[in-house]
mmCIF file of C-alpha atoms in Angstrom:
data_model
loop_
_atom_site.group_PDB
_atom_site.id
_atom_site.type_symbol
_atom_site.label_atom_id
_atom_site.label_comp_id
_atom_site.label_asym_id
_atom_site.label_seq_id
_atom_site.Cartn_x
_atom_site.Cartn_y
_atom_site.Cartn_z
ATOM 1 C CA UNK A 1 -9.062 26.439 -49.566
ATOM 2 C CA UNK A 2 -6.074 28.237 -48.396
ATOM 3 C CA UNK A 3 -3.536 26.193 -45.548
ATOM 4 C CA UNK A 4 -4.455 28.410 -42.987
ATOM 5 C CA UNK A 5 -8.079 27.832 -43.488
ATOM 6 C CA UNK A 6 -7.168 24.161 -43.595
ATOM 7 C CA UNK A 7 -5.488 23.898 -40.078
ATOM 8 C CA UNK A 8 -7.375 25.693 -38.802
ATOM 9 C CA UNK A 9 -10.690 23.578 -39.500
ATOM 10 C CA UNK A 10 -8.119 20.816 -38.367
ATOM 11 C CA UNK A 11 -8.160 21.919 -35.121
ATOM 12 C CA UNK A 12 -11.892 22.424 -34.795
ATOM 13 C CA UNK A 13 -12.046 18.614 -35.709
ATOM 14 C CA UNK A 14 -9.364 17.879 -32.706
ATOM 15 C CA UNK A 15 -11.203 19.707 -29.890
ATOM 16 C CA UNK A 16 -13.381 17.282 -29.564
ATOM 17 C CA UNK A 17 -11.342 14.118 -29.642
ATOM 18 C CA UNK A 18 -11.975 10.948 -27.397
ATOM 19 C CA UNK A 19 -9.669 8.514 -26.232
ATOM 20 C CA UNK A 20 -11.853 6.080 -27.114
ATOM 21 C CA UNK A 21 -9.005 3.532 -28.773
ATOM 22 C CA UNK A 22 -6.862 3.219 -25.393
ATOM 23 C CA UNK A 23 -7.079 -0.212 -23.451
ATOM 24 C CA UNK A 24 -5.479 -0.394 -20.062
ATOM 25 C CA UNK A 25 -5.342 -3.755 -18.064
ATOM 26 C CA UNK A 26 -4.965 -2.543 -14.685
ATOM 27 C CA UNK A 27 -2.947 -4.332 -11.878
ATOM 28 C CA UNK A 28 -4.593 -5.166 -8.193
ATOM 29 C CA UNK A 29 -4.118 -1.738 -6.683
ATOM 30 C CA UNK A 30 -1.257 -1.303 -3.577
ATOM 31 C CA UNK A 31 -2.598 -2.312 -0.560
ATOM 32 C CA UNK A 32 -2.358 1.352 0.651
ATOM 33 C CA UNK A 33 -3.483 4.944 -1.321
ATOM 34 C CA UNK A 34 -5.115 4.646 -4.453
ATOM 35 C CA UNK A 35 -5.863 8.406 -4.923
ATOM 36 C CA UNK A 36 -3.448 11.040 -5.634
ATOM 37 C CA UNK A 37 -3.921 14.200 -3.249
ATOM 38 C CA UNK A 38 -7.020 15.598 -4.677
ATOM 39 C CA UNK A 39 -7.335 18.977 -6.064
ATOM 40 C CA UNK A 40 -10.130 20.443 -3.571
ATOM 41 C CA UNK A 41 -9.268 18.529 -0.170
ATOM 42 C CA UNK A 42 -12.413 16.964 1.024
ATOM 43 C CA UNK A 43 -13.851 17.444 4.340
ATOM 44 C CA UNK A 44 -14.597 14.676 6.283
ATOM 45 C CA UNK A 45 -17.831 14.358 8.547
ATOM 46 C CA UNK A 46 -16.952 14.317 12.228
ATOM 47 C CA UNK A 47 -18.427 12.667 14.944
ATOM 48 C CA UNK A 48 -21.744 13.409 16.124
ATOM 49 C CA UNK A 49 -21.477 15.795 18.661
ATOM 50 C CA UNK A 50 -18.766 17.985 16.425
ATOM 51 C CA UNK A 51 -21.316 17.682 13.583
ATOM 52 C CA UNK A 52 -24.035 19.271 16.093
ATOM 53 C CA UNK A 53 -21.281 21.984 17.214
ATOM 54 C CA UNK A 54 -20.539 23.249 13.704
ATOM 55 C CA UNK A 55 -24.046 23.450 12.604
ATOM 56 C CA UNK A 56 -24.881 25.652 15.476
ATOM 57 C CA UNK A 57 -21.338 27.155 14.915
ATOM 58 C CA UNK A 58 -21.778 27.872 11.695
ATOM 59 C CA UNK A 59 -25.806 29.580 12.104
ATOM 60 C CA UNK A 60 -24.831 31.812 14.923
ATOM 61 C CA UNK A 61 -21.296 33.155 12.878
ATOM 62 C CA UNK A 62 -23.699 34.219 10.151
ATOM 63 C CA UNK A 63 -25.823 35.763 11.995
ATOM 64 C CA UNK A 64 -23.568 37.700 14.499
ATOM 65 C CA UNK A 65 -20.021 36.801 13.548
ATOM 66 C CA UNK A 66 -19.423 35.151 16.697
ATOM 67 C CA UNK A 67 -16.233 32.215 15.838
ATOM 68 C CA UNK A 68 -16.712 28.727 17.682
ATOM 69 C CA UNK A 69 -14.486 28.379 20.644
ATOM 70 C CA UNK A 70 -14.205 24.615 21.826
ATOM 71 C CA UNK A 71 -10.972 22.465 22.687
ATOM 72 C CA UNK A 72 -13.080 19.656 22.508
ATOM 73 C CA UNK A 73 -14.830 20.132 18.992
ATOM 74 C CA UNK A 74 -11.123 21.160 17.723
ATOM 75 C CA UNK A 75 -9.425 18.384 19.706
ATOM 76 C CA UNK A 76 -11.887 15.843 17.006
ATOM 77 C CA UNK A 77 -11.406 17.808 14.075
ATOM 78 C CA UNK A 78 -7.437 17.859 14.028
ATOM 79 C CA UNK A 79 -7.613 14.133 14.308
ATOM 80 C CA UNK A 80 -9.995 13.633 11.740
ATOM 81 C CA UNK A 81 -8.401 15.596 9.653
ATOM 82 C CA UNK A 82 -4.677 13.860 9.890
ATOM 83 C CA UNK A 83 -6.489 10.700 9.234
ATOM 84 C CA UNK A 84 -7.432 11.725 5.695
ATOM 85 C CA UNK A 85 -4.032 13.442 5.234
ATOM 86 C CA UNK A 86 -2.141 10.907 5.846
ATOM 87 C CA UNK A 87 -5.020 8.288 3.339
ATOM 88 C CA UNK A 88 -3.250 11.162 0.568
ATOM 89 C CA UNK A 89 0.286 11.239 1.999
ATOM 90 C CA UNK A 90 2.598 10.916 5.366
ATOM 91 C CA UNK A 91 4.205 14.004 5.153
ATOM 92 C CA UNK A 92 1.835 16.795 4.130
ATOM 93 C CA UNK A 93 3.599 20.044 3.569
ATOM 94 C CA UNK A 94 2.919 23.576 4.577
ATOM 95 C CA UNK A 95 1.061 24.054 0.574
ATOM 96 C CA UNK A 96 -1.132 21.049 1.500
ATOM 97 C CA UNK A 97 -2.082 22.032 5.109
ATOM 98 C CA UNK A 98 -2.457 25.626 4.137
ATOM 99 C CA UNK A 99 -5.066 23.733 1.308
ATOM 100 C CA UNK A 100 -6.660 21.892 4.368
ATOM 101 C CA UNK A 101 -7.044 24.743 6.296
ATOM 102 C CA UNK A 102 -8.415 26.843 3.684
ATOM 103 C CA UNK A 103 -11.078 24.015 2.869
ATOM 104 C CA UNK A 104 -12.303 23.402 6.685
ATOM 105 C CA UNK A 105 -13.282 26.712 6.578
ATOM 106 C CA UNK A 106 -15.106 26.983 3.994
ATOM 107 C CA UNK A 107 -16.773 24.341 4.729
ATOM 108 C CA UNK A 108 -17.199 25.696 8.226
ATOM 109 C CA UNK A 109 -17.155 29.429 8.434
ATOM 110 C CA UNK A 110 -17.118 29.238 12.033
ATOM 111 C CA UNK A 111 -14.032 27.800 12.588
ATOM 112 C CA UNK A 112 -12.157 30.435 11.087
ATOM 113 C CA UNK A 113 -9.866 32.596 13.561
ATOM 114 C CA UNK A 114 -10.115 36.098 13.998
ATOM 115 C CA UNK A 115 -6.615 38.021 13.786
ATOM 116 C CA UNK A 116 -4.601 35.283 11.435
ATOM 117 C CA UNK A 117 -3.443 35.457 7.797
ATOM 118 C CA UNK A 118 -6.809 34.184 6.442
ATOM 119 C CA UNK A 119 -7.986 32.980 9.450
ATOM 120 C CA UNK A 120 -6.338 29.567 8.753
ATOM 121 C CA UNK A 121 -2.865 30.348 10.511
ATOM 122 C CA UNK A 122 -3.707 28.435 14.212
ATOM 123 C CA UNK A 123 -5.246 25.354 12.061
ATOM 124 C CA UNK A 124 -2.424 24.963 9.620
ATOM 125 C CA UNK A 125 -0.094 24.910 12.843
ATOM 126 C CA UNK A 126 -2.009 22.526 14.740
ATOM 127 C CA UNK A 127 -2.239 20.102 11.550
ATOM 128 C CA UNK A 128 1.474 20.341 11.372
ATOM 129 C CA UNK A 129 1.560 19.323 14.679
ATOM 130 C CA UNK A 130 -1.149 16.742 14.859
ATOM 131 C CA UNK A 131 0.093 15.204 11.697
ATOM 132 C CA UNK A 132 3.404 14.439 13.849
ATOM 133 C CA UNK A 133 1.146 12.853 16.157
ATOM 134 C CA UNK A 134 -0.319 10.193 14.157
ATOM 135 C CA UNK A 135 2.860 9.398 12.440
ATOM 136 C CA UNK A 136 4.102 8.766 15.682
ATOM 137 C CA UNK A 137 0.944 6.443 16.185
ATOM 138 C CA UNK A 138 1.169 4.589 12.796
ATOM 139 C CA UNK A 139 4.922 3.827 13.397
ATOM 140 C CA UNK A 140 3.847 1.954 16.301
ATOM 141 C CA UNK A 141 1.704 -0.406 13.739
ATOM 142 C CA UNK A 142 4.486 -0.857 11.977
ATOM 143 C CA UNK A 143 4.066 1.425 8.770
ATOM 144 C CA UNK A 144 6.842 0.996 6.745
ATOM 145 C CA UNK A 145 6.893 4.696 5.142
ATOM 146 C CA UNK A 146 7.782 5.681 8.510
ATOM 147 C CA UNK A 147 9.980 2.646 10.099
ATOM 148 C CA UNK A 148 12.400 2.926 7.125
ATOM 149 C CA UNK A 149 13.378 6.712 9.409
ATOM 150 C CA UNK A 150 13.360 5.408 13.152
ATOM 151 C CA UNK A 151 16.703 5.443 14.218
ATOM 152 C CA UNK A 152 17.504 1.763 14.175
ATOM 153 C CA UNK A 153 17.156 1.928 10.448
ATOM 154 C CA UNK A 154 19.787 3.954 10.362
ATOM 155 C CA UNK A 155 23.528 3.638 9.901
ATOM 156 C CA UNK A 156 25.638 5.457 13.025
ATOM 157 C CA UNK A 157 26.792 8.102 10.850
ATOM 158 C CA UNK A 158 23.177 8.877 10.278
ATOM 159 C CA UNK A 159 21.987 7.966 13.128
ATOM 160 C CA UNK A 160 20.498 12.116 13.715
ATOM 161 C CA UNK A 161 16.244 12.235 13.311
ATOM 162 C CA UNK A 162 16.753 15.219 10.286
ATOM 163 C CA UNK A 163 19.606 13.052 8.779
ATOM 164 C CA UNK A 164 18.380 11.583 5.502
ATOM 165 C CA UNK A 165 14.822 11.416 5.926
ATOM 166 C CA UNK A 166 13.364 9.152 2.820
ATOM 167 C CA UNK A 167 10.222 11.112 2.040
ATOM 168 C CA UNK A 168 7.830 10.568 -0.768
ATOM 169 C CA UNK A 169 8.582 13.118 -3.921
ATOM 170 C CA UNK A 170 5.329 14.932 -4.973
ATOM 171 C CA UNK A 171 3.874 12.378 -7.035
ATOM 172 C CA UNK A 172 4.940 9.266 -5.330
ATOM 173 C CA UNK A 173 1.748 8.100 -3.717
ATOM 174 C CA UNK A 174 2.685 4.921 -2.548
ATOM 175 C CA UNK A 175 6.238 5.833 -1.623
ATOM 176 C CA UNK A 176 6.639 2.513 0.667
ATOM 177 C CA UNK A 177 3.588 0.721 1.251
ATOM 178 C CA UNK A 178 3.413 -2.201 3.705
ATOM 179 C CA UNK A 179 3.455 -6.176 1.804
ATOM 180 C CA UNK A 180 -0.406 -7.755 0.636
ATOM 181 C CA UNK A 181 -1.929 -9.091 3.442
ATOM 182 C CA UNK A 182 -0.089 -12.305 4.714
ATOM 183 C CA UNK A 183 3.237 -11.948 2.803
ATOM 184 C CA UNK A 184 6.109 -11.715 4.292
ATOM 185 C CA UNK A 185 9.623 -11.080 2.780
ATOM 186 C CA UNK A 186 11.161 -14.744 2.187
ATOM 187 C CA UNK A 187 7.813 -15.228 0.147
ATOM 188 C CA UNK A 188 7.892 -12.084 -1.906
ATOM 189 C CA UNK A 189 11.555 -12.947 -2.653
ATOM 190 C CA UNK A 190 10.070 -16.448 -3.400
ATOM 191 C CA UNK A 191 7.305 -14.819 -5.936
ATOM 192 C CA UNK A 192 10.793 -12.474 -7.583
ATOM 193 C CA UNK A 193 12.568 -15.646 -8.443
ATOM 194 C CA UNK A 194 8.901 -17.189 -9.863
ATOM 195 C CA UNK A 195 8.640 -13.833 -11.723
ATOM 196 C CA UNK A 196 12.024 -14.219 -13.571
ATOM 197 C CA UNK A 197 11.651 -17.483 -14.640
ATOM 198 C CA UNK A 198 8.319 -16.063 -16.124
ATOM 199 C CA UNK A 199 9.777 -13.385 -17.857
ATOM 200 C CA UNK A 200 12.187 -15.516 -19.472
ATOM 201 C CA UNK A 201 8.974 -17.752 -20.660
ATOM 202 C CA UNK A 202 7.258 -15.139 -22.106
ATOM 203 C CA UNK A 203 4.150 -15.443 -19.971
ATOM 204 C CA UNK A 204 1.054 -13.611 -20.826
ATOM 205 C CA UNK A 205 0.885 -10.273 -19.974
ATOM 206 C CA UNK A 206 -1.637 -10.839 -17.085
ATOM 207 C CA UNK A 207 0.211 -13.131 -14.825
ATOM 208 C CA UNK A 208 3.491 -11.221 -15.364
ATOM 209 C CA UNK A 209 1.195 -7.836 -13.998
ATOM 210 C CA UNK A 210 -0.610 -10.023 -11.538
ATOM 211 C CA UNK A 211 3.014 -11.068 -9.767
ATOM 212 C CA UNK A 212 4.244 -7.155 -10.654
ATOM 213 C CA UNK A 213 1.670 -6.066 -8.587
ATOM 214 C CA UNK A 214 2.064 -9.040 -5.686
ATOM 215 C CA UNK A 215 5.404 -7.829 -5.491
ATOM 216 C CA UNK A 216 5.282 -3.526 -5.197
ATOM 217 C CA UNK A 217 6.309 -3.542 -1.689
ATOM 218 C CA UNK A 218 9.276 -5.592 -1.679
ATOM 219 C CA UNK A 219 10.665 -3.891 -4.576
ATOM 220 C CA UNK A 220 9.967 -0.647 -3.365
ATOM 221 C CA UNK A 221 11.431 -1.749 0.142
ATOM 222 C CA UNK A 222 14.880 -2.290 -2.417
ATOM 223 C CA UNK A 223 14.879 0.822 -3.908
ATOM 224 C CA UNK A 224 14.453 3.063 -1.185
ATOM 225 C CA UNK A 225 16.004 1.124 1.421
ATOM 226 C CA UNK A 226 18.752 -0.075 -0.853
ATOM 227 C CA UNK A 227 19.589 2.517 -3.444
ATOM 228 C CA UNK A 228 20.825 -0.015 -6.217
ATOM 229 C CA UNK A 229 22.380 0.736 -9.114
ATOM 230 C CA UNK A 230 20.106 0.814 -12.474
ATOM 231 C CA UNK A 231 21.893 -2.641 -13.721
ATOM 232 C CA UNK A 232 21.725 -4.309 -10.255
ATOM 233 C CA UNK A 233 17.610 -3.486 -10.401
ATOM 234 C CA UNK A 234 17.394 -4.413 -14.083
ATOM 235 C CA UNK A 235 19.042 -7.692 -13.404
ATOM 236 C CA UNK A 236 17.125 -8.858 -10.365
ATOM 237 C CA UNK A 237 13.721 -7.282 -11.868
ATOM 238 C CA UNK A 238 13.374 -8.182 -15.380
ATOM 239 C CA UNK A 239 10.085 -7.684 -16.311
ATOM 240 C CA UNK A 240 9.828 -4.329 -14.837
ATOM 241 C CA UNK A 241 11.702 -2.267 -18.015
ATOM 242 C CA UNK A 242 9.451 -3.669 -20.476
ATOM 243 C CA UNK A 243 7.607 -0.808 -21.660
ATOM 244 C CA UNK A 244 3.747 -1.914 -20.285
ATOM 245 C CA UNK A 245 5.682 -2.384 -16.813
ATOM 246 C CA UNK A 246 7.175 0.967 -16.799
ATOM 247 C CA UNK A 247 3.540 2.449 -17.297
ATOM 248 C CA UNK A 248 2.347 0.137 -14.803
ATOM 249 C CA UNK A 249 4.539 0.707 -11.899
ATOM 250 C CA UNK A 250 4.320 4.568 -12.300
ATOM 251 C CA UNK A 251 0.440 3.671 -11.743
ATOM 252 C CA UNK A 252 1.260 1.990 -8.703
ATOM 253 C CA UNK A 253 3.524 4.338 -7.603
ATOM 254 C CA UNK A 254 1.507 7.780 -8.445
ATOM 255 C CA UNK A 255 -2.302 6.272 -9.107
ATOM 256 C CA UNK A 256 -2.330 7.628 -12.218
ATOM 257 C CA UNK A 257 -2.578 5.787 -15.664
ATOM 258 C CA UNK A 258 0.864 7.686 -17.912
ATOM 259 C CA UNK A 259 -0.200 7.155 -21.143
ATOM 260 C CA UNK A 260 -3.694 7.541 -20.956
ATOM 261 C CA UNK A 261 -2.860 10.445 -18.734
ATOM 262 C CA UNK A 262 -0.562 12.219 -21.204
ATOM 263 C CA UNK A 263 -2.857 11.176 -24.337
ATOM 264 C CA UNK A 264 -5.747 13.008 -22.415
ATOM 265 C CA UNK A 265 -3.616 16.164 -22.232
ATOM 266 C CA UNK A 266 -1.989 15.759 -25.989
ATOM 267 C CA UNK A 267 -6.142 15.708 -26.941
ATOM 268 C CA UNK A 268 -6.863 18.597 -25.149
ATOM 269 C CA UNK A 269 -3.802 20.643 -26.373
ATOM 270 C CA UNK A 270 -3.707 19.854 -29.663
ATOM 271 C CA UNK A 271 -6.080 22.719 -31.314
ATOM 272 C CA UNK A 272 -3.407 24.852 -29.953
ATOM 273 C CA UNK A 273 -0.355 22.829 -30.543
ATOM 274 C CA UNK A 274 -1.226 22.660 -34.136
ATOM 275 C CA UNK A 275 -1.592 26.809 -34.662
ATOM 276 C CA UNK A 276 1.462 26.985 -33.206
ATOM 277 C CA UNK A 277 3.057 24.981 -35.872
ATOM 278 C CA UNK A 278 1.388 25.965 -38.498
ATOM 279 C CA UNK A 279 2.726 29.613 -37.516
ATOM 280 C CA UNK A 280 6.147 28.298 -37.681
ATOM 281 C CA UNK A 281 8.666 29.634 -40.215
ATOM 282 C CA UNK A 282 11.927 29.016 -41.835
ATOM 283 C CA UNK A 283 13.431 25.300 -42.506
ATOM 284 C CA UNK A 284 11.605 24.035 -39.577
ATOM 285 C CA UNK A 285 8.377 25.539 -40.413
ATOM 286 C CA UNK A 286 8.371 23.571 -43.789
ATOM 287 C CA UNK A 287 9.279 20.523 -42.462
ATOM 288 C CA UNK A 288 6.441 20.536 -39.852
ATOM 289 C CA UNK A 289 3.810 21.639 -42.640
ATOM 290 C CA UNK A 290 4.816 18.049 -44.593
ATOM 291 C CA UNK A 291 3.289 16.397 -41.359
ATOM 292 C CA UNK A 292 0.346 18.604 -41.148
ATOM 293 C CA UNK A 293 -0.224 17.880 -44.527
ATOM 294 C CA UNK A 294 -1.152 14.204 -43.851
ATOM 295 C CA UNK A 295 -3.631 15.387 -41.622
ATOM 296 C CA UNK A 296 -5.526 18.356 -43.669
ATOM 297 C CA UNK A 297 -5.144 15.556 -46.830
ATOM 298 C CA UNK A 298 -6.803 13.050 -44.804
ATOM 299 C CA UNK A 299 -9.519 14.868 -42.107
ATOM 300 C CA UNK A 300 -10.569 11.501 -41.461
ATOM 301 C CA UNK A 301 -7.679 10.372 -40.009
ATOM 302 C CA UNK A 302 -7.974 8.064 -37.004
ATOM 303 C CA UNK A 303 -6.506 9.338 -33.140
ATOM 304 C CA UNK A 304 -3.807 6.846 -33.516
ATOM 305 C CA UNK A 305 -2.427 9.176 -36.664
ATOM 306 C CA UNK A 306 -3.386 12.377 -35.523
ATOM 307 C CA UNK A 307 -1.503 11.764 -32.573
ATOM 308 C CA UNK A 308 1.635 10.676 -34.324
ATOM 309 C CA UNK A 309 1.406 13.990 -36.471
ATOM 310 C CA UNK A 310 1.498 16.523 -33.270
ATOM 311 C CA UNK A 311 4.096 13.919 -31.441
ATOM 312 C CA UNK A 312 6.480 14.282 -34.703
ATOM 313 C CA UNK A 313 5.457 18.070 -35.293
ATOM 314 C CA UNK A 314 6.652 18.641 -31.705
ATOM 315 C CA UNK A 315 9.766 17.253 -32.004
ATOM 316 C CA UNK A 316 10.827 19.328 -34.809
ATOM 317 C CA UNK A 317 9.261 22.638 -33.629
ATOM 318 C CA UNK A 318 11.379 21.835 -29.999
ATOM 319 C CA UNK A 319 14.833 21.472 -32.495
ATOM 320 C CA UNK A 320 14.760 17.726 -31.710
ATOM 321 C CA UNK A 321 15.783 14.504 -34.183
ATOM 322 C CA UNK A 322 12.697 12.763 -35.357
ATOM 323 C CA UNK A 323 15.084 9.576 -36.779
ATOM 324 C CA UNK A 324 16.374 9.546 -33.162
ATOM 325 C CA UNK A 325 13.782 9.417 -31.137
ATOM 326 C CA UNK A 326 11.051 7.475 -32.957
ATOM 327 C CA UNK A 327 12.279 4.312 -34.923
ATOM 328 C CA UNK A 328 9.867 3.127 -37.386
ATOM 329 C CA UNK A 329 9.337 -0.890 -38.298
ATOM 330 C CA UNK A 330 6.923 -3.099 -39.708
ATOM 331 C CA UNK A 331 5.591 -6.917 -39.106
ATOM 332 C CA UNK A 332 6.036 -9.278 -41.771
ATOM 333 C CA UNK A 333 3.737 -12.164 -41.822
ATOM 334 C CA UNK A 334 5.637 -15.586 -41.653
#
């Protein structure tokens, strides 16, 4: 069996890999969005009377073309609509409410408007508008995503509504979310202090996650509010750089899992990843090859190792130091 042959029934083995040996203890989920903005942006039903509208909308469109015209029917579906948005995010962009536009009618052919770019134009204006609107209305109940911009948060040199608006980046799904139910800040501060103390014990992994997770908003409130400096944070939040707690709090902060997330892709990728290396030339070329030899001598290999082998190949096919990014060690029995 030649070593092309050999990789190349290596990555027939990969395709199907599971991620069968990953175990992830999740924290109580923010008290706001648990869901990333989804791919296809679903609809919502309306009320009643809109759903009657449509349906009768919809029939006589595709039978004569004819668009629904109704202030009232529209009036319900813009509000609808920013409700869900902002369940996703509080500042939707123009992408997003072009994606909401484009969805409503396709759900609703009838809706669409004769004369704009993809009969979407009017309805990505009004969201943009409308989605103003219910900020406005979820300031008044206090939302903290959107208090943190009101004016009185703000210094006097900043004091201008564009000046330094704190928005959400793309992923950031719970940019600031409001405390648990019942906290308040003196006893979130209370639980930080509690949460040292157990970080210096060693507590089990469980309670240090359970108080991680009791205390999301107030340290988010810090770091956007605040801005401190990387020693500052480490100092008064401990338990956050250990390396489950980093994984953790990007799952808080983006609803999605990182490592099982990025293992996923690595599974999905590898068939390819490895042809790519095995194509490979020169000095690097035969240094990869010694890893993809562990693999083609051992096609039994478990996830765990397989992997390791496209994690390490990577590294050297990218030009990168394997001895300084990946330290090996081993636990000695006592």
């Amino acid at each position: 069996m030649t070593e092309t042959s050999d990789v190349s029934s290596l990555c027939d083995s990969l395709t199907h890999s599971v991620d069968s040996e990953d175990t992830v203890i999740l924290s109580p989920s923010p008290p706001e969005r648990q869901m990333p903005w989804p791919s296809v942006f679903p609809i919502p039903t309306f009320s009643n009377n809109t759903e009657l509208a449509l349906r009768q909308g919809n029939e006589t469109y595709l039978r004569d073309g004819t668009p629904l015209t109704s202030p009232g029917v529209k009036s319900d579906i813009l509000e609808h609509l920013a409700e869900v948005m902002f369940s996703y995010t509080a500042y939707p962009n123009d992408a997003l409410r072009s994606a909401v536009a484009q969805a409503l009618i396709e759900k609703h052919p009838c809706l669409k408007e004769p004369g704009s770019f993809n009969g979407t134009y009017r309805w990505q204006q009004s969201l943009k508008y409308k989605c103003g609107n219910y900020r406005t209305k979820r300031k008044a109940l206090a939302s903290p995503e959107l208090l943190i911009n009101s004016m009185k948060h703000k210094t006097d040199e900043e004091r201008v509504p564009a000046k330094n608006i704190k928005k959400p980046k793309r992923a950031e799904v719970n940019f600031l979310p409001p405390h648990p139910p019942g906290e308040t800040d003196d006893a979130l501060e209370t639980d930080r202090l509690d949460l040292i103390e157990a970080s210096q014990r060693r507590d089990d992994v469980k309670n240090i996650n359970y108080m991680m997770a009791r205390t999301y908003s107030w340290r988010r409130m810090e770091v956007v509010a605040q801005s401190p400096g990387v020693a500052e944070f480490k100092e008064r939040w401990p338990a956050l750089f250990e390396p489950f707690q980093i994984n953790e709090e990007l799952r808080r902060c983006t609803a999605v899992s990182l490592e099982p997330t990025f293992m996923a892709q690595q599974d999905k990728y590898t068939p390819k990843l490895l042809e790519l290396f095995s194509a490979k030339g020169g000095a690097v070329g035969q240094r990869i090859k010694k890893f993809l030899l562990e693999l083609i001598q051992d096609p039994s290999a478990s996830v765990i190792k397989k992997r390791e082998v496209t994690i390490r190949c990577l590294i050297e096919y990218m030009g990168e130091s394997g001895q300084e990014l990946i330290s090996d060690f081993s636990v000695s029995s006592v």
